[in-house]
Amino acid sequence: MAKNARVQPVALVVDDDAGLRKFGEMMVEAAGFRPETAASGVEALAMIQRINPAVVLLDLQMPGKDGIDVMHGMAAAKCTAKLVIFSGNDRRTLEVSAEIARQRGLTVVASFKKPVAADKLRQVLNGLSLELCPFDEARLRECLEQDLLRLHYQPKIDLATREICGVEALLRCQDATGRVISPESILAIAEQCGAVDEISHAIFASAIGQRRDWSRAGLDLGMAVNLSARGAMNPDLPDRLFDLCVKAEVPPEAITVELTETAVMNDSLLAMETLVRLRLRGFELSIDDFGTGYSSLVRLQQLPFSELKIDKSFVTTRQKSPENSVIIRTLAQLAQNLDLKCVVEGVEDEVTLDFVASLGCNAAQGYFVAPALPPDGIPRFVKEWHTRQKWQRNRNARQQQQVQNPPQQASQAAAE
Ligand code: C2E
Ligand code: CA
Ligand code: CA
């Protein structure tokens, strides 16, 4: 209902190449725009005043009237559309063209050299879409009414066995216009309009229900769920979560509640009580994004956490900034000294995985293992990961055996 009630901003895709027009059309549609296309500069100029686009995706090189002509026409028509330009030519040509457009009073938001990286274009279009139609309370309500909030699950591996030991539930949403909305935006709006408790409950209910379903299918994974700062101030939370677990026959020990460092480092007695109660009911408690806030070590020791999660900002940039390895090592040691399980997030390559394993960290997650996957992708992923590990272990064993007992032929040949 609401989808049609709103005026959807128009994005005009101008390209003489039919394939690229189709690609542009799909991209703008996914970002929540109503797509229009033009196969030439002439066609584009004829359309611009009529359709009043909010965004124009413009190819510079076209037979007949080219992209520069279209820019001329747009400027003459005082078109306020945001311009995204494309060209198969070099960067310099693109930059000069963008400058010409600016000098003519047009707003260029991005320029792309072909072939266009879909994720970069997606990011630009999503940003524009959110600028033109911000994700607000009405949009959030629409998402709740239409049941558009989803959980995806990012696998975590046990660093001792290298097998999948759990997942972290992460919020995902495409709003009614199809735009991808970040979990942070959803939670910020939910916080503003007082829907955060309702959403938080739905998230826990869904994650715990998922844990039950996997468990019934023979897959027992740890389930980590994020809790917002406000959630920690809700004294009913421990009982509500416990009830969810009882109903689903899921042991609370299988559920880890993740709270950011900043969320718990104020001196709120209420938050302390909620955390202690969660532990008393059997839930694991993880301090998330560790290293980014201002926790004092004394405070950390006073709080009832069972796990410390090293923030991805140190981990993803480790190869570029060697001092981050020192920070990771220090945080891993801190976790050990405080008798906390240590999880590392943001592991994007094997070298980093081996590094954090060598530090004695317990578990890791990151794009090297997998991004967050939809729920039905998890059982298959766990199986494939297990097969891959087994294969690697066998290969390593064979290689080791060869080093210890080189094949006879090789040693004979060497002797001759
Ligand atoms: P977080 O709890 O620190 O979650 C980890 C974020 O890192 C996720 O972003 C995940 O997709 C991303 N990530 C995972 N592996 C890698 C990697 O190897 N490299 C990089 N660069 N990033 C990686 P996402 O899903 O966008 O979530 C962002 C934040 O939103 C979360 O940060 C969490 O604070 C919040 N959030 C997400 N889902 C929920 C939820 O259900 N409830 C609450 N309260 N907060 C949530
Ligand atoms: Ca987290
Ligand atoms: Ca984190």
GROMACS .gro file of C-alpha atoms and ligand atoms in nm:
model
  464
    1MET     CA    1   0.000   0.000   0.000
    2ALA     CA    2   0.252   0.252   0.124
    3LYS     CA    3   0.484   0.157  -0.161
    4ASN     CA    4   0.252   0.313  -0.417
    5ALA     CA    5   0.143   0.597  -0.195
    6ARG     CA    6   0.491   0.751  -0.214
    7VAL     CA    7   0.639   0.933  -0.507
    8GLN     CA    8   0.939   0.731  -0.611
    9PRO     CA    9   1.230   0.940  -0.741
   10VAL     CA   10   1.320   0.874  -1.104
   11ALA     CA   11   1.664   0.771  -1.226
   12LEU     CA   12   1.739   0.808  -1.596
   13VAL     CA   13   1.995   0.569  -1.744
   14VAL     CA   14   2.150   0.702  -2.066
   15ASP     CA   15   2.364   0.457  -2.261
   16ASP     CA   16   2.375   0.345  -2.624
   17ASP     CA   17   2.476  -0.007  -2.516
   18ALA     CA   18   2.162  -0.212  -2.447
   19GLY     CA   19   2.340  -0.445  -2.199
   20LEU     CA   20   2.471  -0.157  -1.994
   21ARG     CA   21   2.132   0.014  -2.003
   22LYS     CA   22   1.978  -0.301  -1.858
   23PHE     CA   23   2.250  -0.322  -1.593
   24GLY     CA   24   2.195   0.045  -1.497
   25GLU     CA   25   1.821  -0.009  -1.488
   26MET     CA   26   1.859  -0.302  -1.248
   27MET     CA   27   2.100  -0.111  -1.027
   28VAL     CA   28   1.883   0.200  -0.991
   29GLU     CA   29   1.573  -0.009  -0.931
   30ALA     CA   30   1.749  -0.201  -0.652
   31ALA     CA   31   1.835   0.131  -0.490
   32GLY     CA   32   1.469   0.231  -0.481
   33PHE     CA   33   1.446   0.454  -0.790
   34ARG     CA   34   1.191   0.431  -1.069
   35PRO     CA   35   1.406   0.356  -1.375
   36GLU     CA   36   1.376   0.528  -1.712
   37THR     CA   37   1.616   0.464  -1.998
   38ALA     CA   38   1.738   0.649  -2.304
   39ALA     CA   39   1.941   0.486  -2.582
   40SER     CA   40   2.091   0.809  -2.714
   41GLY     CA   41   2.171   1.167  -2.623
   42VAL     CA   42   1.883   1.290  -2.836
   43GLU     CA   43   1.636   1.064  -2.659
   44ALA     CA   44   1.773   1.167  -2.317
   45LEU     CA   45   1.738   1.537  -2.392
   46ALA     CA   46   1.384   1.487  -2.510
   47MET     CA   47   1.296   1.307  -2.185
   48ILE     CA   48   1.470   1.515  -1.922
   49GLN     CA   49   1.216   1.794  -1.883
   50ARG     CA   50   0.922   1.560  -1.904
   51ILE     CA   51   1.031   1.308  -1.642
   52ASN     CA   52   1.230   1.541  -1.413
   53PRO     CA   53   1.481   1.277  -1.297
   54ALA     CA   54   1.641   1.293  -0.954
   55VAL     CA   55   1.946   1.109  -1.084
   56VAL     CA   56   2.099   1.070  -1.430
   57LEU     CA   57   2.344   0.791  -1.510
   58LEU     CA   58   2.520   0.921  -1.818
   59ASP     CA   59   2.751   0.747  -2.062
   60LEU     CA   60   2.990   1.001  -2.218
   61GLN     CA   61   3.067   0.819  -2.541
   62MET     CA   62   2.762   0.784  -2.762
   63PRO     CA   63   2.716   0.825  -3.137
   64GLY     CA   64   2.538   1.146  -3.241
   65LYS     CA   65   2.480   1.363  -2.938
   66ASP     CA   66   2.731   1.252  -2.676
   67GLY     CA   67   2.740   1.288  -2.298
   68ILE     CA   68   2.884   1.640  -2.317
   69ASP     CA   69   2.583   1.745  -2.530
   70VAL     CA   70   2.350   1.594  -2.272
   71MET     CA   71   2.526   1.790  -1.998
   72HIS     CA   72   2.475   2.107  -2.207
   73GLY     CA   73   2.105   2.034  -2.241
   74MET     CA   74   2.068   1.954  -1.873
   75ALA     CA   75   2.236   2.281  -1.775
   76ALA     CA   76   2.019   2.479  -2.019
   77ALA     CA   77   1.708   2.314  -1.875
   78LYS     CA   78   1.831   2.396  -1.522
   79CYS     CA   79   1.808   2.027  -1.442
   80THR     CA   80   1.889   1.963  -1.075
   81ALA     CA   81   1.940   1.586  -1.114
   82LYS     CA   82   2.248   1.437  -0.954
   83LEU     CA   83   2.479   1.318  -1.224
   84VAL     CA   84   2.675   0.992  -1.231
   85ILE     CA   85   2.901   0.972  -1.535
   86PHE     CA   86   3.055   0.670  -1.710
   87SER     CA   87   3.320   0.631  -1.970
   88GLY     CA   88   3.532   0.363  -2.128
   89ASN     CA   89   3.804   0.629  -2.172
   90ASP     CA   90   4.081   0.699  -1.925
   91ARG     CA   91   4.037   0.851  -1.578
   92ARG     CA   92   4.166   1.190  -1.694
   93THR     CA   93   3.890   1.227  -1.955
   94LEU     CA   94   3.636   1.137  -1.690
   95GLU     CA   95   3.773   1.390  -1.445
   96VAL     CA   96   3.780   1.672  -1.699
   97SER     CA   97   3.423   1.588  -1.809
   98ALA     CA   98   3.308   1.597  -1.447
   99GLU     CA   99   3.474   1.935  -1.407
  100ILE     CA  100   3.298   2.068  -1.719
  101ALA     CA  101   2.965   1.952  -1.577
  102ARG     CA  102   3.035   2.126  -1.246
  103GLN     CA  103   3.135   2.446  -1.422
  104ARG     CA  104   2.801   2.432  -1.599
  105GLY     CA  105   2.624   2.420  -1.263
  106LEU     CA  106   2.543   2.047  -1.259
  107THR     CA  107   2.597   1.827  -0.955
  108VAL     CA  108   2.829   1.535  -1.032
  109VAL     CA  109   2.825   1.282  -0.750
  110ALA     CA  110   3.045   1.012  -0.900
  111SER     CA  111   3.229   0.911  -1.213
  112PHE     CA  112   3.305   0.555  -1.315
  113LYS     CA  113   3.548   0.410  -1.562
  114LYS     CA  114   3.395   0.115  -1.746
  115PRO     CA  115   3.370  -0.171  -1.666
  116VAL     CA  116   3.178  -0.048  -1.367
  117ALA     CA  117   3.227  -0.219  -1.029
  118ALA     CA  118   2.871  -0.310  -0.929
  119ASP     CA  119   2.931  -0.279  -0.554
  120LYS     CA  120   3.078   0.071  -0.588
  121LEU     CA  121   2.786   0.188  -0.803
  122ARG     CA  122   2.542   0.024  -0.561
  123GLN     CA  123   2.696   0.217  -0.275
  124VAL     CA  124   2.665   0.551  -0.458
  125LEU     CA  125   2.304   0.485  -0.561
  126ASN     CA  126   2.204   0.367  -0.214
  127GLY     CA  127   2.358   0.680  -0.063
  128LEU     CA  128   2.172   0.903  -0.311
  129SER     CA  129   1.848   0.722  -0.250
  130LEU     CA  130   1.878   0.764   0.126
  131GLU     CA  131   1.964   1.131   0.079
  132LEU     CA  132   1.654   1.188  -0.134
  133CYS     CA  133   1.416   0.974   0.074
  134PRO     CA  134   1.570   0.923   0.415
  135PHE     CA  135   1.494   0.603   0.595
  136ASP     CA  136   1.261   0.736   0.862
  137GLU     CA  137   1.005   0.618   1.113
  138ALA     CA  138   0.736   0.571   0.847
  139ARG     CA  139   0.973   0.354   0.643
  140LEU     CA  140   1.065   0.152   0.947
  141ARG     CA  141   0.697   0.096   1.033
  142GLU     CA  142   0.644  -0.013   0.674
  143CYS     CA  143   0.929  -0.264   0.713
  144LEU     CA  144   0.777  -0.399   1.034
  145GLU     CA  145   0.427  -0.424   0.884
  146GLN     CA  146   0.557  -0.601   0.575
  147ASP     CA  147   0.792  -0.820   0.778
  148LEU     CA  148   1.102  -0.705   0.591
  149LEU     CA  149   1.355  -0.740   0.872
  150ARG     CA  150   1.567  -1.052   0.843
  151LEU     CA  151   1.855  -1.212   1.024
  152HIS     CA  152   2.158  -1.343   0.842
  153TYR     CA  153   2.420  -1.548   1.020
  154GLN     CA  154   2.796  -1.508   1.003
  155PRO     CA  155   2.987  -1.831   1.078
  156LYS     CA  156   3.255  -1.836   1.346
  157ILE     CA  157   3.535  -2.092   1.362
  158ASP     CA  158   3.698  -2.254   1.659
  159LEU     CA  159   4.067  -2.177   1.616
  160ALA     CA  160   4.179  -2.500   1.783
  161THR     CA  161   3.980  -2.733   1.557
  162ARG     CA  162   3.920  -2.494   1.264
  163GLU     CA  163   3.561  -2.616   1.249
  164ILE     CA  164   3.252  -2.393   1.256
  165CYS     CA  165   3.150  -2.352   1.618
  166GLY     CA  166   2.884  -2.085   1.602
  167VAL     CA  167   2.728  -1.792   1.421
  168GLU     CA  168   2.654  -1.427   1.488
  169ALA     CA  169   2.305  -1.309   1.398
  170LEU     CA  170   2.318  -0.985   1.199
  171LEU     CA  171   2.020  -0.775   1.102
  172ARG     CA  172   1.948  -0.733   0.731
  173CYS     CA  173   1.679  -0.531   0.560
  174GLN     CA  174   1.566  -0.425   0.217
  175ASP     CA  175   1.291  -0.168   0.260
  176ALA     CA  176   0.969  -0.160   0.061
  177THR     CA  177   1.144   0.013  -0.231
  178GLY     CA  178   1.415  -0.254  -0.237
  179ARG     CA  179   1.695  -0.042  -0.090
  180VAL     CA  180   1.942  -0.211   0.138
  181ILE     CA  181   1.925  -0.044   0.479
  182SER     CA  182   2.216  -0.091   0.719
  183PRO     CA  183   2.148  -0.239   1.062
  184GLU     CA  184   2.287   0.076   1.220
  185SER     CA  185   2.030   0.293   1.035
  186ILE     CA  186   1.745   0.065   1.136
  187LEU     CA  187   1.846   0.060   1.499
  188ALA     CA  188   1.906   0.437   1.509
  189ILE     CA  189   1.553   0.506   1.381
  190ALA     CA  190   1.409   0.236   1.606
  191GLU     CA  191   1.578   0.403   1.901
  192GLN     CA  192   1.435   0.743   1.804
  193CYS     CA  193   1.079   0.618   1.767
  194GLY     CA  194   1.074   0.380   2.061
  195ALA     CA  195   1.054   0.060   1.855
  196VAL     CA  196   1.388  -0.077   1.966
  197ASP     CA  197   1.256  -0.310   2.237
  198GLU     CA  198   1.000  -0.458   1.997
  199ILE     CA  199   1.270  -0.514   1.732
  200SER     CA  200   1.517  -0.647   1.984
  201HIS     CA  201   1.263  -0.901   2.110
  202ALA     CA  202   1.182  -1.008   1.754
  203ILE     CA  203   1.555  -1.053   1.681
  204PHE     CA  204   1.613  -1.271   1.986
  205ALA     CA  205   1.297  -1.472   1.919
  206SER     CA  206   1.402  -1.532   1.561
  207ALA     CA  207   1.764  -1.623   1.647
  208ILE     CA  208   1.663  -1.858   1.926
  209GLY     CA  209   1.401  -2.018   1.700
  210GLN     CA  210   1.667  -2.065   1.432
  211ARG     CA  211   1.903  -2.226   1.685
  212ARG     CA  212   1.624  -2.470   1.773
  213ASP     CA  213   1.557  -2.555   1.407
  214TRP     CA  214   1.925  -2.621   1.335
  215SER     CA  215   1.960  -2.822   1.651
  216ARG     CA  216   1.665  -3.040   1.550
  217ALA     CA  217   1.841  -3.096   1.220
  218GLY     CA  218   2.150  -3.215   1.407
  219LEU     CA  219   2.348  -2.892   1.393
  220ASP     CA  220   2.442  -2.752   1.733
  221LEU     CA  221   2.595  -2.411   1.686
  222GLY     CA  222   2.660  -2.134   1.933
  223MET     CA  223   2.438  -1.835   1.861
  224ALA     CA  224   2.561  -1.481   1.925
  225VAL     CA  225   2.306  -1.199   1.920
  226ASN     CA  226   2.377  -0.827   1.945
  227LEU     CA  227   2.201  -0.622   2.209
  228SER     CA  228   2.174  -0.244   2.180
  229ALA     CA  229   2.282  -0.018   2.465
  230ARG     CA  230   1.917   0.047   2.548
  231GLY     CA  231   1.849  -0.324   2.569
  232ALA     CA  232   2.089  -0.353   2.859
  233MET     CA  233   1.872  -0.103   3.049
  234ASN     CA  234   1.567  -0.325   3.026
  235PRO     CA  235   1.530  -0.512   3.356
  236ASP     CA  236   1.280  -0.760   3.201
  237LEU     CA  237   1.527  -0.873   2.938
  238PRO     CA  238   1.690  -1.168   3.120
  239ASP     CA  239   1.353  -1.327   3.200
  240ARG     CA  240   1.216  -1.262   2.852
  241LEU     CA  241   1.519  -1.424   2.691
  242PHE     CA  242   1.508  -1.711   2.935
  243ASP     CA  243   1.138  -1.772   2.852
  244LEU     CA  244   1.221  -1.773   2.481
  245CYS     CA  245   1.489  -2.035   2.545
  246VAL     CA  246   1.261  -2.251   2.758
  247LYS     CA  247   0.987  -2.245   2.493
  248ALA     CA  248   1.233  -2.332   2.217
  249GLU     CA  249   1.412  -2.591   2.433
  250VAL     CA  250   1.740  -2.413   2.366
  251PRO     CA  251   1.993  -2.407   2.652
  252PRO     CA  252   2.075  -2.044   2.745
  253GLU     CA  253   2.442  -2.149   2.745
  254ALA     CA  254   2.417  -2.175   2.366
  255ILE     CA  255   2.327  -1.805   2.340
  256THR     CA  256   2.589  -1.532   2.364
  257VAL     CA  257   2.462  -1.178   2.413
  258GLU     CA  258   2.700  -0.926   2.256
  259LEU     CA  259   2.714  -0.576   2.396
  260THR     CA  260   2.948  -0.303   2.279
  261GLU     CA  261   3.209  -0.166   2.508
  262THR     CA  262   3.057   0.183   2.502
  263ALA     CA  263   2.713   0.046   2.588
  264VAL     CA  264   2.821  -0.089   2.924
  265MET     CA  265   3.098   0.135   3.038
  266ASN     CA  266   2.876   0.405   3.186
  267ASP     CA  267   2.816   0.353   3.552
  268SER     CA  268   2.455   0.239   3.521
  269LEU     CA  269   2.357   0.011   3.806
  270LEU     CA  270   2.057  -0.101   3.602
  271ALA     CA  271   2.275  -0.222   3.317
  272MET     CA  272   2.497  -0.404   3.569
  273GLU     CA  273   2.193  -0.581   3.713
  274THR     CA  274   2.071  -0.685   3.369
  275LEU     CA  275   2.413  -0.825   3.281
  276VAL     CA  276   2.447  -1.016   3.607
  277ARG     CA  277   2.095  -1.158   3.565
  278LEU     CA  278   2.176  -1.271   3.212
  279ARG     CA  279   2.477  -1.460   3.348
  280LEU     CA  280   2.269  -1.601   3.633
  281ARG     CA  281   2.018  -1.738   3.379
  282GLY     CA  282   2.309  -1.908   3.199
  283PHE     CA  283   2.364  -1.681   2.898
  284GLU     CA  284   2.715  -1.608   2.776
  285LEU     CA  285   2.803  -1.242   2.765
  286SER     CA  286   3.044  -1.090   2.516
  287ILE     CA  287   3.198  -0.746   2.514
  288ASP     CA  288   3.187  -0.641   2.148
  289ASP     CA  289   3.405  -0.399   1.947
  290PHE     CA  290   3.662  -0.421   2.222
  291GLY     CA  291   3.944  -0.170   2.196
  292THR     CA  292   3.738   0.109   2.038
  293GLY     CA  293   3.591   0.254   2.357
  294TYR     CA  294   3.742   0.383   2.674
  295SER     CA  295   3.705   0.095   2.916
  296SER     CA  296   3.918   0.102   3.219
  297LEU     CA  297   4.063  -0.236   3.303
  298VAL     CA  298   3.924  -0.211   3.654
  299ARG     CA  299   3.575  -0.165   3.510
  300LEU     CA  300   3.622  -0.454   3.272
  301GLN     CA  301   3.712  -0.681   3.558
  302GLN     CA  302   3.403  -0.571   3.750
  303LEU     CA  303   3.161  -0.664   3.473
  304PRO     CA  304   3.035  -1.019   3.437
  305PHE     CA  305   3.155  -1.085   3.082
  306SER     CA  306   3.258  -1.430   2.966
  307GLU     CA  307   3.400  -1.329   2.628
  308LEU     CA  308   3.597  -1.045   2.472
  309LYS     CA  309   3.560  -0.969   2.105
  310ILE     CA  310   3.852  -0.786   1.945
  311ASP     CA  311   3.720  -0.514   1.716
  312LYS     CA  312   3.755  -0.563   1.341
  313SER     CA  313   3.913  -0.218   1.294
  314PHE     CA  314   4.245  -0.355   1.426
  315VAL     CA  315   4.214  -0.679   1.238
  316THR     CA  316   4.118  -0.571   0.884
  317THR     CA  317   4.403  -0.316   0.871
  318ARG     CA  318   4.665  -0.540   1.035
  319GLN     CA  319   4.870  -0.596   0.719
  320LYS     CA  320   4.888  -0.221   0.648
  321SER     CA  321   4.946  -0.103   1.006
  322PRO     CA  322   5.190  -0.333   1.187
  323GLU     CA  323   5.114  -0.163   1.521
  324ASN     CA  324   4.768  -0.320   1.504
  325SER     CA  325   4.928  -0.662   1.544
  326VAL     CA  326   5.073  -0.538   1.872
  327ILE     CA  327   4.729  -0.418   1.981
  328ILE     CA  328   4.569  -0.752   1.889
  329ARG     CA  329   4.840  -0.940   2.080
  330THR     CA  330   4.787  -0.716   2.385
  331LEU     CA  331   4.410  -0.757   2.378
  332ALA     CA  332   4.441  -1.135   2.337
  333GLN     CA  333   4.670  -1.144   2.639
  334LEU     CA  334   4.430  -0.927   2.836
  335ALA     CA  335   4.147  -1.169   2.759
  336GLN     CA  336   4.361  -1.461   2.876
  337ASN     CA  337   4.463  -1.282   3.197
  338LEU     CA  338   4.102  -1.200   3.276
  339ASP     CA  339   3.998  -1.555   3.193
  340LEU     CA  340   3.775  -1.443   2.908
  341LYS     CA  341   3.718  -1.635   2.588
  342CYS     CA  342   3.869  -1.433   2.302
  343VAL     CA  343   3.694  -1.394   1.966
  344VAL     CA  344   3.849  -1.203   1.677
  345GLU     CA  345   3.625  -1.041   1.416
  346GLY     CA  346   3.714  -0.902   1.073
  347VAL     CA  347   3.953  -1.181   0.970
  348GLU     CA  348   3.983  -1.135   0.594
  349ASP     CA  349   4.284  -1.353   0.505
  350GLU     CA  350   4.454  -1.677   0.605
  351VAL     CA  351   4.771  -1.509   0.736
  352THR     CA  352   4.563  -1.315   0.988
  353LEU     CA  353   4.372  -1.629   1.081
  354ASP     CA  354   4.700  -1.811   1.152
  355PHE     CA  355   4.831  -1.507   1.342
  356VAL     CA  356   4.532  -1.488   1.579
  357ALA     CA  357   4.538  -1.866   1.622
  358SER     CA  358   4.905  -1.844   1.725
  359LEU     CA  359   4.808  -1.591   1.993
  360GLY     CA  360   4.581  -1.846   2.155
  361CYS     CA  361   4.256  -1.670   2.061
  362ASN     CA  362   3.960  -1.906   2.075
  363ALA     CA  363   3.745  -1.820   1.777
  364ALA     CA  364   3.741  -1.604   1.466
  365GLN     CA  365   3.496  -1.469   1.216
  366GLY     CA  366   3.534  -1.261   0.904
  367TYR     CA  367   3.508  -1.260   0.528
  368PHE     CA  368   3.793  -1.513   0.502
  369VAL     CA  369   3.558  -1.771   0.650
  370ALA     CA  370   3.230  -1.625   0.520
  371PRO     CA  371   3.012  -1.314   0.527
  372ALA     CA  372   2.674  -1.330   0.699
  373LEU     CA  373   2.462  -1.587   0.514
  374PRO     CA  374   2.088  -1.636   0.496
  375PRO     CA  375   1.970  -1.906   0.739
  376ASP     CA  376   1.917  -2.179   0.481
  377GLY     CA  377   2.276  -2.132   0.359
  378ILE     CA  378   2.428  -2.225   0.696
  379PRO     CA  379   2.387  -2.607   0.708
  380ARG     CA  380   2.535  -2.642   0.359
  381PHE     CA  381   2.819  -2.405   0.443
  382VAL     CA  382   2.908  -2.594   0.762
  383LYS     CA  383   2.919  -2.919   0.568
  384GLU     CA  384   3.134  -2.778   0.287
  385TRP     CA  385   3.369  -2.613   0.537
  386HIS     CA  386   3.407  -2.943   0.723
  387THR     CA  387   3.488  -3.129   0.400
  388ARG     CA  388   3.743  -2.865   0.303
  389GLN     CA  389   3.910  -2.887   0.647
  390LYS     CA  390   3.924  -3.265   0.630
  391TRP     CA  391   4.079  -3.251   0.286
  392GLN     CA  392   4.337  -2.996   0.404
  393ARG     CA  393   4.422  -3.199   0.713
  394ASN     CA  394   4.479  -3.509   0.497
  395ARG     CA  395   4.693  -3.313   0.254
  396ASN     CA  396   4.902  -3.168   0.539
  397ALA     CA  397   4.945  -3.516   0.689
  398ARG     CA  398   5.060  -3.655   0.352
  399GLN     CA  399   5.307  -3.371   0.306
  400GLN     CA  400   5.444  -3.422   0.655
  401GLN     CA  401   5.483  -3.793   0.592
  402GLN     CA  402   5.672  -3.720   0.271
  403VAL     CA  403   5.911  -3.493   0.457
  404GLN     CA  404   5.971  -3.758   0.723
  405ASN     CA  405   5.992  -4.058   0.484
  406PRO     CA  406   6.087  -3.940   0.137
  407PRO     CA  407   5.979  -4.185  -0.137
  408GLN     CA  408   6.245  -4.452  -0.200
  409GLN     CA  409   6.281  -4.373  -0.568
  410ALA     CA  410   6.364  -4.013  -0.493
  411SER     CA  411   6.627  -4.105  -0.238
  412GLN     CA  412   6.776  -4.369  -0.469
  413ALA     CA  413   6.794  -4.122  -0.754
  414ALA     CA  414   6.960  -3.875  -0.526
  415ALA     CA  415   7.215  -4.142  -0.422
  416GLU     CA  416   7.313  -4.222  -0.786
  417C2E     P1  417   2.916  -0.585   1.484
  417C2E     O1  418   2.835  -0.645   1.592
  417C2E     O2  419   3.056  -0.547   1.516
  417C2E     O3  420   2.910  -0.688   1.362
  417C2E     C1  421   3.017  -0.715   1.278
  417C2E     C2  422   3.007  -0.635   1.150
  417C2E     O4  423   3.125  -0.657   1.075
  417C2E     C3  424   2.893  -0.679   1.061
  417C2E     O5  425   2.848  -0.563   0.991
  417C2E     C4  426   2.962  -0.775   0.963
  417C2E     O6  427   2.895  -0.792   0.843
  417C2E     C5  428   3.094  -0.704   0.946
  417C2E     N1  429   3.201  -0.797   0.909
  417C2E     C6  430   3.208  -0.929   0.930
  417C2E     N2  431   3.322  -0.982   0.885
  417C2E     C7  432   3.393  -0.879   0.833
  417C2E     C8  433   3.521  -0.870   0.769
  417C2E     O7  434   3.595  -0.967   0.753
  417C2E     N3  435   3.561  -0.746   0.730
  417C2E     C9  436   3.482  -0.636   0.747
  417C2E     N4  437   3.528  -0.518   0.704
  417C2E     N5  438   3.359  -0.641   0.807
  417C2E    C10  439   3.317  -0.761   0.849
  417C2E     P2  440   2.693  -0.532   0.980
  417C2E     O8  441   2.616  -0.655   0.962
  417C2E     O9  442   2.679  -0.420   0.881
  417C2E    O10  443   2.658  -0.479   1.123
  417C2E    C11  444   2.705  -0.359   1.170
  417C2E    C12  445   2.671  -0.340   1.314
  417C2E    O11  446   2.530  -0.325   1.333
  417C2E    C13  447   2.709  -0.459   1.402
  417C2E    O12  448   2.845  -0.454   1.428
  417C2E    C14  449   2.621  -0.436   1.522
  417C2E    O13  450   2.677  -0.338   1.607
  417C2E    C15  451   2.496  -0.378   1.458
  417C2E     N6  452   2.398  -0.487   1.442
  417C2E    C16  453   2.384  -0.575   1.343
  417C2E     N7  454   2.281  -0.658   1.365
  417C2E    C17  455   2.231  -0.624   1.486
  417C2E    C18  456   2.126  -0.674   1.568
  417C2E    O14  457   2.057  -0.772   1.536
  417C2E     N8  458   2.102  -0.609   1.688
  417C2E    C19  459   2.179  -0.503   1.728
  417C2E     N9  460   2.153  -0.446   1.847
  417C2E    N10  461   2.281  -0.455   1.655
  417C2E    C20  462   2.307  -0.516   1.535
  418CA      CA  463   2.863  -0.808   1.729
  419CA      CA  464   3.204  -0.599   1.651
   0.00000   0.00000   0.00000
